[in-house]
């Protein structure tokens, strides 16, 4: 069983939820990426999502766009990111999923990319511009190599598409909370709860919810009915605020702790 | 040879190129769009309405003009110009925006979004949406806004909201990213009016179909004028909509199809826009096609003196034509295009768009190898009024 599935199974047996932070690798640099991963794990993160910066991140809002551009300008490459994952692996067993657009995978070669990722210690990949229809080769290769493929669902997904995505996903299914791009939002969209309920009718696989979750209250609300809560832009905003100061890593740790604490104090709803 | 009318396949592929690489949120919308388009395409009502507005609003048919003085000046083949520059708003772009706007109206969408590079597609979109009473938002790179301020003002006069895009390279590719982000967010009530044969299925097919009126007319007109099809058809290629529009109806003919990409300051300079010549296949804006990219799959910034050619990707159908050999793809430099811009202005009294000047520049290069029995048809895709500032700058003339 993969580290990701294992983490969800353990949490489920304890009736707990996974907190899944996202950061862009190399923002502001890869040494800090490594330290942030350790800090977030200590603060209670159960799975880490690491973004590979891309020149044209069309599913991302301004916060992650800026993080990507900063990382690229700092000279971040796939090779350096995978070395950083290797370093993290020497000290930690926290499951790691790479979030990347499809072109960087295709450019390196699907098999080559996935093999290098697995060798470095990556557990899963999330590709926001790859629907299962286009992802057949990636899915088969990932299955052979032993890496989870986490496909996405959105509030606009039809029942037919939910079946397709649920079938293709391993590790967990990423439920996008809004019709929109990534980025912190003041209010949690009402669409997502309905989406999660619709997806549950088709699958028993763990469901992670992301896009737009930025506060402890929102994280607690989502944790009542989803298996995982994914927060990205709100964490990157903390990185921006404390960039260049020694407070950066501890401030991110505190913020993650506040989200995890909120998720721990909830009455979870019956599944199904 | 595969029947071009069967391309793309039902998954949106032209050979190995094309497809639909987009966020899940858009997948249902793209299916809906494809269904609505195929329904409209086979509807007599829709086709009659489209023909009416192309004739009476856009100004079709455009002339096929025998460029006698250019022919004499180049001392080679007989040169004809397909005068898309005479259309309403100044370029072939209006063929597509009228088509898609009528489709949006048919689908009951009230809000239109579009991207623009040079501003030509933005102006054509703003005009069509003004005519049909739809709300219009245009995304345009900050850098392009600076270079094409006249077109920005024209769009605003036509009632469009122009939103500057300051991410990435601040040019066309980033404007498309931003338009896709808007569409992902407002997909329920919004129609994305994409301006070239690029992007995710069904856009490359749909835009090609709307633009192929150019080739259908040109075929009829050259048969009337010469009693035979041309030996060569030459068109500039950025995203490639004017080229595909004129190539497609000649697919089954013996005509040599030549697409001219922008070599910018030279193919080796790192400042060019010729993905079919120096690029490699990859995924950009939802389609698999030739791209300018680095070894890590990061998309590179394109450069051309012609803002409309300044795109690091190209339509997937062109990638397929390239690999299958159906079309040849060549390039000319900024300098050669500027010289051709002057040449056509001086010989024929026609100021071409800098984009279209690339096609003329290539014909100038090939002319010495051809005989006076050969017939060359150039798609003069747009007029150059929008480019006079850029040309003046290059000539060091102060306006």
XYZ file of C-alpha atoms in Angstrom:
671
model
C 0.000 0.000 0.000
C 1.234 3.497 -0.815
C 2.240 5.954 1.875
C -0.750 8.086 0.878
C -3.357 5.302 1.113
C -1.739 4.151 4.310
C -2.029 7.626 5.848
C -5.725 7.875 4.980
C -6.444 4.384 6.291
C -4.779 5.081 9.597
C -6.618 8.389 9.991
C -9.925 6.819 9.059
C -9.557 4.157 11.702
C -9.056 6.977 14.224
C -11.923 8.975 12.708
C -9.521 11.803 11.848
C -8.869 13.863 8.756
C -5.701 14.585 6.804
C -4.378 18.109 6.659
C -2.592 18.530 3.311
C -0.588 21.742 2.818
C 0.598 22.863 -0.619
C 3.732 24.887 -1.237
C 5.527 25.663 -4.494
C 8.945 24.006 -4.554
C 11.728 26.571 -4.749
C 9.662 29.455 -3.377
C 11.573 31.321 -2.102
C 14.342 28.682 -2.401
C 14.746 24.910 -2.093
C 16.555 24.954 1.239
C 13.519 26.685 2.733
C 11.204 24.273 0.902
C 12.888 21.413 2.775
C 12.676 23.201 6.110
C 9.028 24.115 5.481
C 8.165 20.481 4.791
C 9.719 19.394 8.094
C 8.038 22.241 9.956
C 4.604 21.512 8.467
C 4.931 17.809 9.249
C 5.744 18.650 12.862
C 2.748 20.985 12.921
C 0.463 18.092 11.982
C 0.414 17.855 8.182
C -0.261 14.280 7.067
C 0.542 14.570 3.367
C 2.614 17.267 1.643
C 1.784 18.637 -1.770
C 4.809 20.088 -3.558
C 4.185 22.205 -6.625
C 6.561 22.115 -9.572
C 6.719 25.701 -10.806
C 5.508 26.157 -14.383
C 5.680 29.057 -16.811
C 1.948 28.907 -17.643
C -0.040 27.825 -14.565
C -3.539 28.272 -15.972
C -5.364 26.617 -13.066
C -3.723 28.919 -10.528
C -4.706 32.283 -9.140
C -2.309 35.200 -8.552
C -0.739 33.868 -5.312
C 0.523 30.589 -6.775
C 1.358 32.267 -10.101
C 3.668 34.610 -8.237
C 5.176 31.741 -6.244
C 5.861 29.874 -9.503
C 7.526 32.847 -11.098
C 9.695 33.447 -8.040
C 10.733 29.801 -7.948
C 11.598 29.756 -11.651
C 13.558 32.986 -11.372
C 15.487 31.439 -8.470
C 16.616 28.714 -10.882
C 14.388 25.899 -9.621
C 14.425 22.860 -11.921
C 12.842 19.418 -11.750
C 16.224 17.842 -11.047
C 16.844 20.122 -8.074
C 13.330 19.556 -6.739
C 13.784 15.787 -6.841
C 17.122 16.097 -4.996
C 15.290 18.092 -2.344
C 12.670 15.338 -2.044
C 15.512 12.834 -1.609
C 16.942 14.928 1.211
C 13.517 15.135 2.852
C 13.103 11.357 2.530
C 16.309 10.714 4.448
C 14.728 12.334 7.500
C 10.977 11.881 7.077
C 8.326 9.406 5.981
C 5.665 12.028 5.336
C 3.822 11.170 2.102
C 4.665 13.582 -0.745
C 2.535 14.299 -3.800
C 3.913 16.402 -6.644
C 1.523 18.855 -8.225
C 2.637 19.603 -11.768
C 1.191 20.700 -15.061
C 1.414 18.086 -17.773
C 4.044 19.641 -20.035
C 6.987 19.212 -17.632
C 6.081 15.506 -17.333
C 5.660 15.049 -21.064
C 8.902 16.874 -21.837
C 10.985 14.580 -19.648
C 8.990 11.529 -20.745
C 6.185 9.969 -18.710
C 8.055 6.844 -17.694
C 11.295 8.674 -17.054
C 9.558 11.362 -14.986
C 7.631 8.908 -12.824
C 10.622 6.638 -12.278
C 12.801 9.549 -11.189
C 10.021 10.774 -8.907
C 9.557 7.365 -7.268
C 13.305 6.922 -6.874
C 13.464 10.270 -5.083
C 10.660 9.214 -2.732
C 7.567 10.812 -4.259
C 4.305 8.979 -3.522
C 1.757 10.528 -5.855
C 1.193 13.043 -8.604
C -1.559 15.562 -9.239
C -1.826 17.070 -12.731
C -4.437 19.843 -12.872
C -4.555 20.056 -16.676
C -4.782 16.322 -17.293
C -8.283 14.848 -17.328
C -8.421 11.014 -17.279
C -9.303 10.943 -20.997
C -5.821 12.274 -21.784
C -4.134 10.545 -18.863
C -4.443 6.900 -19.818
C -0.737 6.389 -20.521
C 0.265 8.260 -17.384
C -2.124 6.198 -15.286
C -0.894 2.862 -16.656
C 2.746 3.845 -16.283
C 2.167 5.098 -12.744
C 0.479 1.843 -11.810
C 3.440 -0.147 -13.129
C 6.004 2.071 -11.414
C 4.055 2.335 -8.184
C 3.023 5.951 -7.762
C -0.462 7.266 -7.009
C -2.341 9.274 -9.646
C -4.679 11.771 -8.055
C -7.176 13.124 -10.587
C -9.466 16.084 -9.935
C -13.209 16.614 -9.802
C -15.030 19.940 -9.869
C -18.531 21.166 -9.039
C -19.273 21.056 -12.785
C -18.401 17.351 -13.074
C -21.227 15.141 -14.313
C -22.067 11.721 -12.822
C -20.367 10.088 -15.790
C -17.186 12.075 -15.188
C -17.266 11.350 -11.471
C -17.238 7.626 -12.285
C -14.371 8.106 -14.742
C -12.231 10.138 -12.324
C -13.009 7.905 -9.334
C -11.944 4.868 -11.338
C -8.665 6.469 -12.516
C -7.617 7.926 -9.145
C -5.456 6.180 -6.608
C -4.391 7.469 -3.180
C -7.217 9.974 -3.031
C -9.494 12.055 -5.244
C -8.969 15.797 -5.362
C -12.294 17.637 -5.139
C -11.983 21.238 -6.324
C -14.187 23.320 -4.046
C -15.079 26.073 -6.510
C -15.561 26.673 -10.187
C -12.419 28.719 -10.387
C -8.673 28.833 -9.946
C -6.598 28.345 -6.794
C -6.556 31.142 -4.246
C -7.753 32.046 -0.789
C -11.419 33.017 -0.565
C -13.390 34.643 2.228
C -16.309 32.283 2.031
C -16.394 28.581 1.449
C -18.395 27.721 -1.616
C -21.647 25.866 -1.029
C -21.037 23.783 -4.154
C -18.345 21.609 -2.663
C -20.373 19.853 -0.015
C -22.834 18.783 -2.646
C -19.951 17.626 -4.861
C -18.486 15.515 -2.061
C -21.894 13.937 -1.425
C -22.265 13.116 -5.126
C -18.778 11.606 -5.293
C -19.430 9.448 -2.207
C -22.250 7.746 -4.078
C -19.715 6.379 -6.563
C -16.654 5.572 -4.516
C -15.243 4.776 -1.143
C -11.841 6.303 -2.013
C -10.638 9.142 0.241
C -11.681 12.630 -0.857
C -9.431 15.646 -0.426
C -10.963 19.094 -0.824
C -8.935 22.076 -1.988
C -8.983 25.498 -3.741
C -10.089 28.453 -1.695
C -9.733 27.123 1.855
C -7.824 29.678 3.904
C -9.013 29.874 7.524
C -9.261 27.502 10.515
C -13.062 27.811 10.431
C -13.207 26.787 6.782
C -10.801 23.898 7.398
C -12.962 22.707 10.311
C -16.107 22.910 8.215
C -14.593 20.867 5.353
C -13.154 18.330 7.807
C -16.686 17.482 8.956
C -17.430 15.746 5.649
C -14.191 15.290 3.655
C -11.199 13.022 4.335
C -8.559 15.605 3.560
C -8.296 19.394 3.659
C -5.887 21.016 1.208
C -4.604 24.555 1.795
C -2.154 26.265 -0.572
C -2.484 29.958 -1.335
C -3.157 30.920 2.291
C 0.155 29.306 3.330
C 2.003 30.979 0.472
C 0.623 34.321 1.666
C 2.308 33.684 5.028
C 5.544 32.870 3.161
C 5.228 36.173 1.227
C 4.604 38.115 4.413
C 7.659 36.780 6.255
C 9.924 36.253 3.233
C 13.508 37.223 3.981
C 13.042 37.079 7.758
C 13.986 34.308 10.213
C 10.303 34.169 11.195
C 9.232 32.611 7.897
C 9.452 28.938 8.873
C 8.017 29.235 12.418
C 5.144 31.474 11.193
C 4.144 28.900 8.584
C 4.350 26.258 11.328
C 2.025 28.276 13.555
C -0.470 28.810 10.779
C -0.534 25.092 9.923
C -0.957 24.281 13.618
C -3.981 26.580 13.820
C -5.595 24.827 10.847
C -4.839 21.340 12.173
C -6.138 22.266 15.644
C -9.408 23.514 14.190
C -9.797 20.254 12.286
C -9.186 18.206 15.410
C -12.013 19.774 17.406
C -14.849 18.760 15.194
C -17.731 16.415 15.232
C -17.316 14.376 12.063
C -20.392 13.353 10.169
C -21.260 9.771 9.370
C -19.731 8.714 6.076
C -21.706 7.633 3.061
C -4.063 10.356 -47.475
C -6.597 10.811 -44.691
C -9.740 12.719 -45.501
C -9.237 16.168 -43.951
C -12.951 16.565 -43.426
C -12.694 13.692 -40.925
C -10.060 15.546 -38.915
C -9.947 15.964 -36.051
C -11.116 12.627 -34.671
C -13.800 12.526 -31.989
C -11.213 13.212 -29.282
C -9.998 16.321 -31.064
C -6.801 14.878 -32.522
C -5.178 15.672 -35.853
C -2.873 12.693 -36.107
C -1.022 12.806 -32.785
C -1.674 16.533 -32.196
C -4.558 18.284 -30.466
C -6.642 16.959 -27.579
C -8.108 18.540 -24.494
C -5.628 19.161 -21.672
C -7.661 21.374 -19.353
C -8.798 21.588 -15.743
C -11.715 19.295 -14.931
C -14.017 22.294 -14.403
C -13.946 23.011 -18.151
C -14.467 19.467 -19.436
C -18.276 19.584 -19.345
C -18.277 23.071 -20.904
C -16.090 21.902 -23.781
C -18.410 18.965 -24.454
C -21.359 21.357 -24.411
C -19.581 23.734 -26.794
C -18.630 20.927 -29.153
C -22.198 19.629 -29.230
C -23.663 23.096 -29.799
C -21.165 23.828 -32.546
C -21.759 20.573 -34.431
C -25.492 21.154 -34.195
C -25.142 24.722 -35.518
C -22.777 23.607 -38.260
C -25.388 21.285 -39.711
C -28.236 23.787 -39.263
C -29.377 25.615 -42.405
C -30.669 28.510 -40.308
C -27.309 29.028 -38.665
C -25.383 28.776 -41.919
C -27.733 31.236 -43.646
C -27.444 33.689 -40.777
C -23.640 33.370 -40.808
C -23.496 33.885 -44.591
C -25.732 36.932 -44.279
C -23.547 38.654 -41.697
C -20.293 37.684 -43.406
C -21.572 39.312 -46.579
C -23.371 42.362 -45.235
C -21.498 43.097 -42.012
C -17.983 41.760 -42.507
C -17.733 42.532 -46.217
C -17.386 39.159 -47.932
C -16.499 37.976 -50.462
C -13.104 39.665 -50.452
C -11.436 40.192 -53.839
C -8.784 37.943 -55.244
C -6.519 40.575 -56.676
C -3.876 40.069 -59.361
C -0.894 42.022 -58.032
C 0.495 43.025 -61.381
C 3.086 45.518 -60.208
C 4.381 43.226 -57.470
C 4.559 40.440 -60.060
C 6.632 42.700 -62.340
C 8.849 43.861 -59.517
C 9.694 40.306 -58.428
C 10.119 39.020 -62.040
C 8.915 35.543 -61.176
C 5.520 33.954 -60.783
C 2.097 35.482 -61.242
C 1.060 36.730 -57.788
C -2.496 36.985 -56.513
C -3.506 38.486 -53.169
C -6.529 37.298 -51.227
C -7.667 40.617 -49.807
C -8.699 39.768 -46.234
C -7.222 43.153 -45.325
C -10.362 44.742 -46.794
C -12.681 43.155 -44.257
C -14.458 45.061 -41.510
C -12.013 45.727 -38.623
C -9.079 45.148 -40.951
C -8.241 41.462 -40.870
C -9.515 37.912 -41.335
C -10.285 37.731 -37.604
C -13.868 38.950 -38.145
C -14.773 35.699 -39.992
C -14.289 33.780 -36.775
C -15.702 36.319 -34.326
C -18.968 36.669 -36.260
C -19.247 32.872 -36.352
C -18.532 32.329 -32.667
C -20.663 35.275 -31.563
C -23.645 33.860 -33.455
C -22.947 30.511 -31.810
C -22.749 32.109 -28.340
C -26.063 33.825 -28.941
C -27.578 30.544 -30.090
C -26.327 28.904 -26.877
C -27.907 31.663 -24.786
C -24.580 32.921 -23.382
C -24.670 36.584 -22.389
C -21.019 37.219 -21.641
C -18.097 36.877 -24.042
C -14.436 36.781 -23.099
C -11.474 36.764 -25.464
C -7.716 37.174 -25.535
C -5.825 39.353 -27.936
C -2.197 39.813 -28.907
C -1.927 42.465 -31.596
C -5.423 43.598 -30.796
C -6.904 42.476 -34.123
C -8.867 39.605 -32.626
C -9.880 41.841 -29.729
C -11.227 44.517 -32.059
C -13.046 41.929 -34.194
C -14.560 40.410 -31.051
C -15.576 43.796 -29.664
C -17.250 44.695 -32.959
C -19.206 41.439 -33.226
C -20.317 41.498 -29.587
C -21.392 45.144 -29.909
C -23.448 44.227 -32.959
C -25.181 41.322 -31.211
C -25.544 43.006 -27.835
C -23.336 40.765 -25.708
C -21.133 41.848 -22.809
C -17.454 41.649 -23.742
C -14.214 41.391 -21.769
C -10.845 41.217 -23.552
C -7.598 40.093 -21.926
C -4.450 41.671 -23.307
C -0.834 41.530 -22.157
C 0.537 44.701 -20.606
C 3.396 44.715 -23.118
C 0.970 44.395 -26.054
C -1.205 47.179 -24.650
C 1.830 49.414 -24.819
C 2.673 48.378 -28.382
C -0.898 48.523 -29.724
C -2.521 51.417 -27.911
C -4.634 52.332 -30.940
C -6.337 48.946 -30.939
C -6.950 49.204 -27.183
C -8.799 52.443 -27.771
C -10.773 50.911 -30.634
C -11.908 48.023 -28.414
C -13.029 50.473 -25.745
C -14.918 52.545 -28.316
C -16.710 49.342 -29.290
C -17.830 48.884 -25.715
C -15.434 46.156 -24.595
C -13.700 46.058 -21.256
C -9.950 45.606 -21.787
C -8.189 43.907 -18.885
C -4.373 44.238 -18.754
C -2.492 41.023 -17.997
C 0.711 41.534 -16.075
C 1.678 37.907 -15.397
C 4.427 35.990 -17.192
C 5.724 37.589 -20.368
C 2.734 39.984 -20.493
C 1.947 38.988 -24.079
C -0.532 36.808 -25.963
C 0.268 33.528 -24.222
C -0.375 35.087 -20.819
C -3.560 36.734 -22.093
C -4.799 33.262 -23.098
C -3.899 31.885 -19.643
C -5.891 34.685 -18.049
C -8.879 34.185 -20.353
C -8.897 30.468 -19.485
C -8.776 31.363 -15.769
C -11.765 33.662 -16.248
C -13.608 30.917 -18.103
C -12.865 28.359 -15.363
C -14.354 30.828 -12.875
C -17.405 31.998 -14.848
C -18.045 28.976 -17.016
C -21.793 28.849 -16.374
C -22.683 32.104 -18.169
C -19.563 32.821 -20.234
C -18.521 31.966 -23.779
C -14.792 31.948 -24.499
C -14.223 33.327 -27.983
C -10.755 32.027 -28.822
C -9.140 33.794 -31.748
C -6.994 31.243 -33.511
C -6.797 27.551 -34.421
C -5.054 26.881 -31.098
C -6.158 25.665 -27.681
C -8.284 22.727 -26.661
C -10.750 20.813 -28.780
C -13.117 21.943 -30.324
C -11.461 25.344 -30.906
C -8.879 24.326 -33.542
C -11.634 22.628 -35.555
C -14.246 25.333 -35.050
C -11.964 28.290 -35.843
C -10.624 26.462 -38.904
C -14.164 25.891 -40.138
C -15.096 29.555 -39.686
C -11.911 30.706 -41.411
C -12.070 28.227 -44.275
C -14.469 30.598 -46.030
C -11.216 32.282 -47.165
C -9.998 29.195 -49.012
C -13.403 28.283 -50.419
C -13.777 31.733 -51.971
C -10.178 31.836 -53.170
C -10.561 28.455 -54.867
C -13.627 29.607 -56.782
C -12.015 32.942 -57.658
C -8.750 31.516 -58.962
C -10.669 28.999 -61.066
C -12.571 31.918 -62.588
C -9.466 33.999 -63.159
C -7.019 31.328 -64.304
C -9.060 28.208 -64.935
C -6.826 26.238 -62.583
C -5.722 25.977 -59.001
C -2.584 27.851 -57.899
C 0.829 26.192 -57.717
C 1.609 27.739 -54.348
C -0.364 29.211 -51.479
C 1.603 31.248 -48.974
C 0.333 32.511 -45.608
C 1.878 33.693 -42.371
C 1.568 31.473 -39.273
C 1.343 32.691 -35.683
C -1.385 30.568 -34.155
C -2.198 29.822 -37.755
C -5.848 30.714 -38.350
C -5.489 32.667 -41.590
C -3.152 30.007 -42.973
C -5.439 27.127 -42.015
C -8.401 29.069 -43.375
C -6.856 29.264 -46.826
C -5.025 25.878 -46.765
C -7.893 23.662 -45.697
C -10.085 23.829 -48.855
C -6.969 23.031 -50.952
C -5.978 19.996 -48.901
C -6.758 17.512 -51.665
C -5.197 19.609 -54.446
C -1.669 19.483 -55.813
C -1.034 23.038 -54.586
C 2.099 23.475 -52.474
C 1.050 24.983 -49.136
C 3.636 27.182 -47.437
C 3.302 28.556 -43.915
C 5.645 31.381 -42.965
C 6.645 31.669 -39.326
C 8.456 34.581 -37.731
C 12.217 34.141 -37.443
C 12.295 37.392 -35.456
C 15.898 38.468 -35.067
C 17.072 35.102 -36.428
C 16.261 31.467 -35.673
C 19.419 31.119 -33.580
C 18.939 34.382 -31.716
C 16.529 33.158 -29.046
C 14.218 35.943 -30.235
C 11.922 34.233 -32.701
C 8.467 32.714 -32.992
C 8.931 29.648 -35.182
C 7.825 26.585 -33.173
C 7.208 24.443 -36.271
C 10.822 24.968 -37.326
C 12.817 25.098 -34.096
C 10.267 23.873 -31.528
C 9.433 20.471 -30.043
C 6.036 18.901 -29.274
C 4.437 19.690 -25.915
C 1.271 20.897 -24.232
C 0.227 24.546 -24.074
C -3.254 26.019 -23.655
C -4.886 22.621 -23.646
C -3.455 21.221 -26.854
C -0.567 18.993 -27.883
C 1.447 20.781 -30.544
C 4.870 22.174 -31.466
C 6.153 24.636 -28.870
C 9.081 26.798 -27.957
C 10.162 25.259 -24.651
C 13.265 24.485 -22.615
C 14.529 21.064 -21.476
C 12.341 21.240 -18.340
C 9.173 21.875 -20.354
C 8.940 25.557 -19.425
C 7.364 27.504 -22.266
C 9.619 30.182 -23.723
C 8.715 33.701 -24.731
C 8.276 34.262 -28.449
C 9.473 37.310 -30.317
C 8.416 38.907 -33.583
C 8.150 42.436 -34.899
C 4.598 41.409 -35.825
C 2.597 41.263 -32.603
C 0.141 38.750 -34.065
C 2.893 36.195 -34.660
C 4.311 36.511 -31.185
C 3.130 33.111 -29.875
C 5.306 30.192 -28.680
C 2.805 27.546 -29.838
C 0.857 26.899 -33.013
C -2.393 25.232 -34.013
C -2.261 21.426 -33.700
C -3.506 20.923 -37.252
C -0.410 22.757 -38.510
C 1.751 20.385 -36.455
C 0.030 17.532 -38.230
C 0.470 19.166 -41.683
C 4.134 19.668 -40.828
C 4.795 16.046 -39.853
C 2.754 14.607 -42.716
C 4.463 16.921 -45.175
C 1.186 18.354 -46.480
C 2.479 21.858 -45.847
C 5.988 23.301 -45.758
C 6.916 25.689 -42.985
C 9.566 28.329 -43.493
C 10.515 31.566 -41.767
C 11.508 35.136 -42.493
C 13.165 37.649 -40.181
C 11.808 40.897 -38.783
C 14.019 42.765 -41.223
C 12.775 40.823 -44.255
C 9.176 41.374 -43.172
C 9.756 45.124 -42.804
C 11.256 45.267 -46.293
C 8.251 43.382 -47.692
C 5.944 45.790 -45.867
C 7.608 48.654 -47.782
C 7.636 46.711 -51.054
C 3.889 46.051 -51.104
C 3.111 49.591 -49.991
C 5.230 51.047 -52.797
C 4.319 48.670 -55.622
C 0.623 48.103 -55.040
C -0.450 50.934 -52.788
C -1.463 48.383 -50.152
C -0.084 48.652 -46.635
C -0.046 45.093 -45.303
C -0.153 44.036 -41.681
C 3.348 43.136 -40.484
C 2.055 39.579 -39.998
C 0.956 39.322 -43.633
C 4.206 40.988 -44.728
C 5.948 37.769 -43.650
C 4.120 35.887 -46.423
C 5.065 38.542 -48.955
C 8.690 38.436 -47.813
C 8.854 34.710 -48.406
C 7.349 35.022 -51.879
C 9.993 37.619 -52.640
C 12.634 35.051 -51.623
C 11.172 32.207 -53.663
C 10.293 34.251 -56.754
C 13.665 33.932 -58.540
C 13.319 30.135 -58.603
C 9.853 30.207 -60.183
C 8.712 30.764 -63.766
C 6.176 33.235 -65.072
C 3.853 30.281 -65.681
C 3.619 29.621 -61.945
C 0.753 31.023 -59.936
C 1.266 32.049 -56.319
C -1.599 32.994 -54.050
C -0.776 35.012 -50.933
C -3.254 35.360 -48.106
C -3.095 39.056 -47.280
C -4.616 38.449 -43.864
C -4.719 42.010 -42.558
C -3.979 45.645 -43.225
C -1.093 47.531 -41.747
C -2.641 50.704 -40.372
C -2.198 49.272 -36.870
C 1.539 48.812 -37.486
C 2.590 52.233 -38.696
C 4.007 53.189 -35.291
C 6.200 50.082 -35.149
C 7.404 50.643 -38.708
C 8.103 54.321 -38.056
C 10.182 53.310 -35.039
C 12.226 50.923 -37.185
C 12.702 53.560 -39.862
C 13.673 56.019 -37.120
C 10.891 58.372 -38.205
C 9.241 60.468 -35.535
C 5.459 60.699 -35.952
